Short mmCIF file of C-alpha atoms in Angstrom, two decimals:
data_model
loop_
_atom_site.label_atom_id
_atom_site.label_comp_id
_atom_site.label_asym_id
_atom_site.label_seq_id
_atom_site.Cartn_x
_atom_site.Cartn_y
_atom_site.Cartn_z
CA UNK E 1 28.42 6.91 -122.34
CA UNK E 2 31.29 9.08 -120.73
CA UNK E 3 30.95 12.00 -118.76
CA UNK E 4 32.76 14.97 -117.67
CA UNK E 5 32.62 16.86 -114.59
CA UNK E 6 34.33 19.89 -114.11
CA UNK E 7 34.47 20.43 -110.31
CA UNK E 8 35.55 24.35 -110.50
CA UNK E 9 33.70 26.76 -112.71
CA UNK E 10 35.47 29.76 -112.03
CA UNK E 11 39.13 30.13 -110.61
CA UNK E 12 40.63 33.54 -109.78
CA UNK E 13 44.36 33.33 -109.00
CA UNK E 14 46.97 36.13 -109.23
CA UNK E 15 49.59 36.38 -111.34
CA UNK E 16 52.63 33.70 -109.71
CA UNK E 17 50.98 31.50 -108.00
CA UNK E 18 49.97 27.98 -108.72
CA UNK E 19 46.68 27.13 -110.35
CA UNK E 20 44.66 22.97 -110.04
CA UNK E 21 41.68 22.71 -112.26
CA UNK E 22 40.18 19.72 -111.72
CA UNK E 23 38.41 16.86 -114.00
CA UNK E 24 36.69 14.05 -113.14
CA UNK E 25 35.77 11.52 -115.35
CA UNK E 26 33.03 8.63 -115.65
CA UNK E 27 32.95 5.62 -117.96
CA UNK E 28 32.85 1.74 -118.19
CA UNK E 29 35.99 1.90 -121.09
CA UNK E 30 39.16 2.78 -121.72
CA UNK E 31 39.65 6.44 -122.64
CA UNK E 32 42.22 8.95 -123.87
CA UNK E 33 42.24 12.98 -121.90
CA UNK E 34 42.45 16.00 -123.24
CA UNK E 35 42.89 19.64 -121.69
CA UNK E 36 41.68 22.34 -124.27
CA UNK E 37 42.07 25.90 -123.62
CA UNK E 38 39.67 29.14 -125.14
CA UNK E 39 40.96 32.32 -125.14
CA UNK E 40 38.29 35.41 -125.13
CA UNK E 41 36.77 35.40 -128.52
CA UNK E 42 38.65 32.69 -130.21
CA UNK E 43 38.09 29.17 -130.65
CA UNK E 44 39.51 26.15 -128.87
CA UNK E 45 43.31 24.79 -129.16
CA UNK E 46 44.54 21.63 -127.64
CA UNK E 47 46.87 22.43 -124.40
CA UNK E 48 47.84 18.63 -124.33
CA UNK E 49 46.45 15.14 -123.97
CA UNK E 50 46.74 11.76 -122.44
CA UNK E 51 46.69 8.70 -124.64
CA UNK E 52 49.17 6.06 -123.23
CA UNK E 53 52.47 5.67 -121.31
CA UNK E 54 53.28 7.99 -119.07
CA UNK E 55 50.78 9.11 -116.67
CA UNK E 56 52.35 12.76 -116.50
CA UNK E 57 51.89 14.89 -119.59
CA UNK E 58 53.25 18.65 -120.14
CA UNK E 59 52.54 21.35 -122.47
CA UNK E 60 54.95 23.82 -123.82
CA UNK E 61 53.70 26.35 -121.95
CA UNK E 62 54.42 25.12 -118.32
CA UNK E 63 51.27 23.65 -117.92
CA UNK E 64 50.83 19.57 -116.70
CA UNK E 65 48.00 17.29 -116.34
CA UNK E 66 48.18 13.73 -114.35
CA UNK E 67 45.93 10.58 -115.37
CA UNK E 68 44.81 9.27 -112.43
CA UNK E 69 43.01 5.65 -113.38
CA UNK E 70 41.91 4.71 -109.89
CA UNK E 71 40.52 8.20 -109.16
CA UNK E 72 39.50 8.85 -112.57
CA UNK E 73 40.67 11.86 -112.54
CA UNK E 74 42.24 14.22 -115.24
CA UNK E 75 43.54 17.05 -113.02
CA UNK E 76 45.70 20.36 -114.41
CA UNK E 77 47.96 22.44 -112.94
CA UNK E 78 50.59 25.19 -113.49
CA UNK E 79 53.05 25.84 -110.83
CA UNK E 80 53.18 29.69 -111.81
CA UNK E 81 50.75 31.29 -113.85
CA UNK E 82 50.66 34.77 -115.92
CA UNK E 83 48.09 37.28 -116.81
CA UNK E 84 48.45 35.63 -120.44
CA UNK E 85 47.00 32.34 -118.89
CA UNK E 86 43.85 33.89 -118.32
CA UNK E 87 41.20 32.07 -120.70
CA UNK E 88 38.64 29.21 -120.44
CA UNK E 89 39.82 25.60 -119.75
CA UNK E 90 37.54 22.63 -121.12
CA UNK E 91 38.71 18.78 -119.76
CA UNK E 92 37.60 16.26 -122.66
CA UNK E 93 37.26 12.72 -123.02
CA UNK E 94 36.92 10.28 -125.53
CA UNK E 95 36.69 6.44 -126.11
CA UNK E 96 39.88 5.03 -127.59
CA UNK E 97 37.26 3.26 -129.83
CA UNK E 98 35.58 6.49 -130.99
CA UNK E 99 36.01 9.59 -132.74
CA UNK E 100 33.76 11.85 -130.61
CA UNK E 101 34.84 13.83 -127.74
CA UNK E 102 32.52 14.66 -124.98
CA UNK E 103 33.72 17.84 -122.91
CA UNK E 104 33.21 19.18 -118.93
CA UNK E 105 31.54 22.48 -118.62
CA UNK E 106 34.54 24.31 -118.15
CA UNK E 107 36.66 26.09 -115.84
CA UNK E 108 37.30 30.09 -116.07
CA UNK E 109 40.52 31.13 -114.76
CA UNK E 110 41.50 34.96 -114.31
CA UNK E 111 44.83 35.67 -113.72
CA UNK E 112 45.16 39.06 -111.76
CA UNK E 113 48.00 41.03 -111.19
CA UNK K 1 47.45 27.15 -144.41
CA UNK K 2 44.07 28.69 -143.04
CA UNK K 3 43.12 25.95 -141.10
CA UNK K 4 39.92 25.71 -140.04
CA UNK K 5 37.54 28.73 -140.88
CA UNK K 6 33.75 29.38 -140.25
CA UNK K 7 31.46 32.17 -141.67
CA UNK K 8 30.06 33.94 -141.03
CA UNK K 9 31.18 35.30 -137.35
CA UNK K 10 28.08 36.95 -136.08
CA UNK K 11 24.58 36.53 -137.25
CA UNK K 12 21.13 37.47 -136.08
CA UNK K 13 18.18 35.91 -137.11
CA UNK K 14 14.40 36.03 -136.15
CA UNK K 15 12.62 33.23 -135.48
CA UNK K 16 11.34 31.31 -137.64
CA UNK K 17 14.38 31.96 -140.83
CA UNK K 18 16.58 30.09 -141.67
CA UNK K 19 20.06 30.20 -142.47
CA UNK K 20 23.48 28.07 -142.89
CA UNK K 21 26.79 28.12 -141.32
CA UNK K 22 29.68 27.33 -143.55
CA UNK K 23 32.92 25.64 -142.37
CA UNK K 24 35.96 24.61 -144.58
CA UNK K 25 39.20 23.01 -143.97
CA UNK K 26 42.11 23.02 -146.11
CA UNK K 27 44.25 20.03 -143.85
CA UNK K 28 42.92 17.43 -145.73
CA UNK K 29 41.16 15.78 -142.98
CA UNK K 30 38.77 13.26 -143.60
CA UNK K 31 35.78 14.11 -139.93
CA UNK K 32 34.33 17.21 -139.16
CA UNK K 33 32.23 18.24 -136.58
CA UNK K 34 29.89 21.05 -134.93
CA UNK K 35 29.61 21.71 -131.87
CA UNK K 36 27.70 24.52 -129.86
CA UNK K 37 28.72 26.33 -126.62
CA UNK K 38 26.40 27.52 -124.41
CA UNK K 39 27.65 28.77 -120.84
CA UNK K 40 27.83 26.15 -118.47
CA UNK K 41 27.21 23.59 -120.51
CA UNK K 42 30.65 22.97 -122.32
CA UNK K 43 30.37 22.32 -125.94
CA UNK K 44 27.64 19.78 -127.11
CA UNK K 45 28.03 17.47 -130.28
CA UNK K 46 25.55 18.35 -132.85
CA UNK K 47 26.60 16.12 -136.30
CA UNK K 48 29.52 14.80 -137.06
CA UNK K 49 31.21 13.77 -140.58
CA UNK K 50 33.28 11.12 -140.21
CA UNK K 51 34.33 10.67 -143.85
CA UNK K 52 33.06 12.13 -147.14
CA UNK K 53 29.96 11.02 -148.01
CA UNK K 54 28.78 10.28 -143.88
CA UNK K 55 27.18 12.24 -141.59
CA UNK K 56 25.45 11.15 -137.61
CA UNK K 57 24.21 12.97 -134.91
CA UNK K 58 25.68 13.71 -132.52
CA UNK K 59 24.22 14.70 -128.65
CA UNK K 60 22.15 17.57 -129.60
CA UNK K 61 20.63 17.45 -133.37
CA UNK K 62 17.29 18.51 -133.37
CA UNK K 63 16.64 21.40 -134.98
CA UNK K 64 19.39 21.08 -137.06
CA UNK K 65 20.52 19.83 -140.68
CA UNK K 66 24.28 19.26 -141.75
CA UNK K 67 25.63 18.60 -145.49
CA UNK K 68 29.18 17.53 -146.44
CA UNK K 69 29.70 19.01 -149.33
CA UNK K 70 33.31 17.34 -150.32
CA UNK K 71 36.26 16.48 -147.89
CA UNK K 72 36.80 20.65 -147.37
CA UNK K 73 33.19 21.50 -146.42
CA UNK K 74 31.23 20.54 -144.02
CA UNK K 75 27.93 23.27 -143.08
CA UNK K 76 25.20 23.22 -140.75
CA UNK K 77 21.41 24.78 -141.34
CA UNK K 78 18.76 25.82 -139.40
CA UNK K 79 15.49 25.20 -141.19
CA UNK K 80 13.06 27.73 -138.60
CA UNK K 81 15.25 29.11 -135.92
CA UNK K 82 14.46 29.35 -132.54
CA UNK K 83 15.79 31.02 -129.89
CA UNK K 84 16.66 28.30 -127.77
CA UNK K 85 19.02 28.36 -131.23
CA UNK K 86 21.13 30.89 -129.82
CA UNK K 87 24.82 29.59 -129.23
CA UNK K 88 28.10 30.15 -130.24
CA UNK K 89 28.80 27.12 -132.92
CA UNK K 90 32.03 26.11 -133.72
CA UNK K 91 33.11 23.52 -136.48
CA UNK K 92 36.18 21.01 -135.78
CA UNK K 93 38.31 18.40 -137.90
CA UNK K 94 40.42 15.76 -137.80
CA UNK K 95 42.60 13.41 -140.35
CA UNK K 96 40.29 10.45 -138.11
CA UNK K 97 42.93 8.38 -137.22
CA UNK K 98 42.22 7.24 -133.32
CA UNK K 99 45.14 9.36 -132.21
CA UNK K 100 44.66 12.62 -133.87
CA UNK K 101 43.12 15.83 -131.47
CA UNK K 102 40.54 17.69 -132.94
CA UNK K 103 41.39 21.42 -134.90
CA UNK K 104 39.01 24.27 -133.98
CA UNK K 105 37.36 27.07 -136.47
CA UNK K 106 37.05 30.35 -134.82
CA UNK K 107 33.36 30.28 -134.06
CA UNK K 108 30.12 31.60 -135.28
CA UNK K 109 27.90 33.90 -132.71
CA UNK K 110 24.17 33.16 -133.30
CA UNK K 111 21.69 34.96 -132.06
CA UNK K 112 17.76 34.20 -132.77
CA UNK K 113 15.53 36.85 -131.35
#
């Protein structure tokens, strides 16, 4: 089975600056990557996702995650964050033979002026 | 279109009653899923639906029950709640294909006392 390690749980960063969360990732298959973000009180949205190709995948809302096979890593970053960025960030995985996603613990970021 | 929707939003329950939480989609996908979220933990698979007519557990189903009703509907009971029970649950689809992300419901606060 894959797993999921978030390696930050909580991230403050003020409003500008750049922002890493990082993911980890352990299994004996191939897998696709996911970044999903929770804003307070609402459910979870896709931010963007990692299936094939190119190892560099962006959002539409400045944000960019690198697959990393030999480090198995997932990791995300923003060069310049705002206040509105401020939410909970869950890294998921899932077997490119399966349809069930298994998710890190996530990473709370808070955005501060 | 609504999407995914859950109800209801906020529930408390003593232990020991029961109740079910309804989910519906109206994107015609064929899997749905529920998940809980407890803090720190990410969310955990609890059944899955992966077509009409199926349904497997997932990581975490004791303790819990799931029907799918027709393609829209998919709900989850608790026969004798518990307050180890007491999660936010949140119900997810997806058309199944390999490539497809998973679409999120707004979430249903549960809390067993």
């Amino acid at each position: 089975a894959q797993s999921v390690t978030q390696l930050d749980s909580q991230v403050p960063v003020f409003e500008e600056a750049p922002v890493e969360l990082r993911c980890n990732y352990s299994s004996s298959v191939s897998v696709y990557l996911f970044w999903y973000v929770q804003y307070p009180n609402q459910g979870l949205q896709l931010l963007l996702k990692y299936l094939s190709g190119s190892t560099l995948v962006e959002s539409i809302n400045g944000f960019e995650a690198e697959f990393n096979k030999s480090q198995t890593s997932f990791h995300l970053r923003k060069p310049s964050v705002h206040i509105s960025d401020t939410a909970e960030y869950f890294c998921a995985v899932r077997k490119v033979d399966d349809y069930k996603l298994s998710f890190g613990a996530g990473t709370t970021v808070t955005v501060r002026a | 279109n609504a999407g995914v929707t859950q109800t209801p939003k906020f529930q408390v329950l003593k232990t020991g009653q029961s109740m079910t939480l309804q989910c519906a989609q109206d994107m015609n996908h064929n899997s749905m899923y529920w998940y809980r979220q407890d803090p720190g933990m990410g969310l955990r698979l609890i059944y899955y639906s992966a077509s009409e007519g199926t349904t497997d557990k997932g990581e975490v189903p004791n303790g819990y029950n799931v029907s799918r009703l027709n393609k829209r509907e998919f709900s989850l009971r608790l026969e004798s709640a518990a307050p180890s029970q007491t999660s936010v649950y949140f119900c997810a689809s997806t058309t199944g294909t390999l490539f497809e992300t998973q679409y999120f419901g707004p979430g249903t606060r549960l809390l067993v006392l």
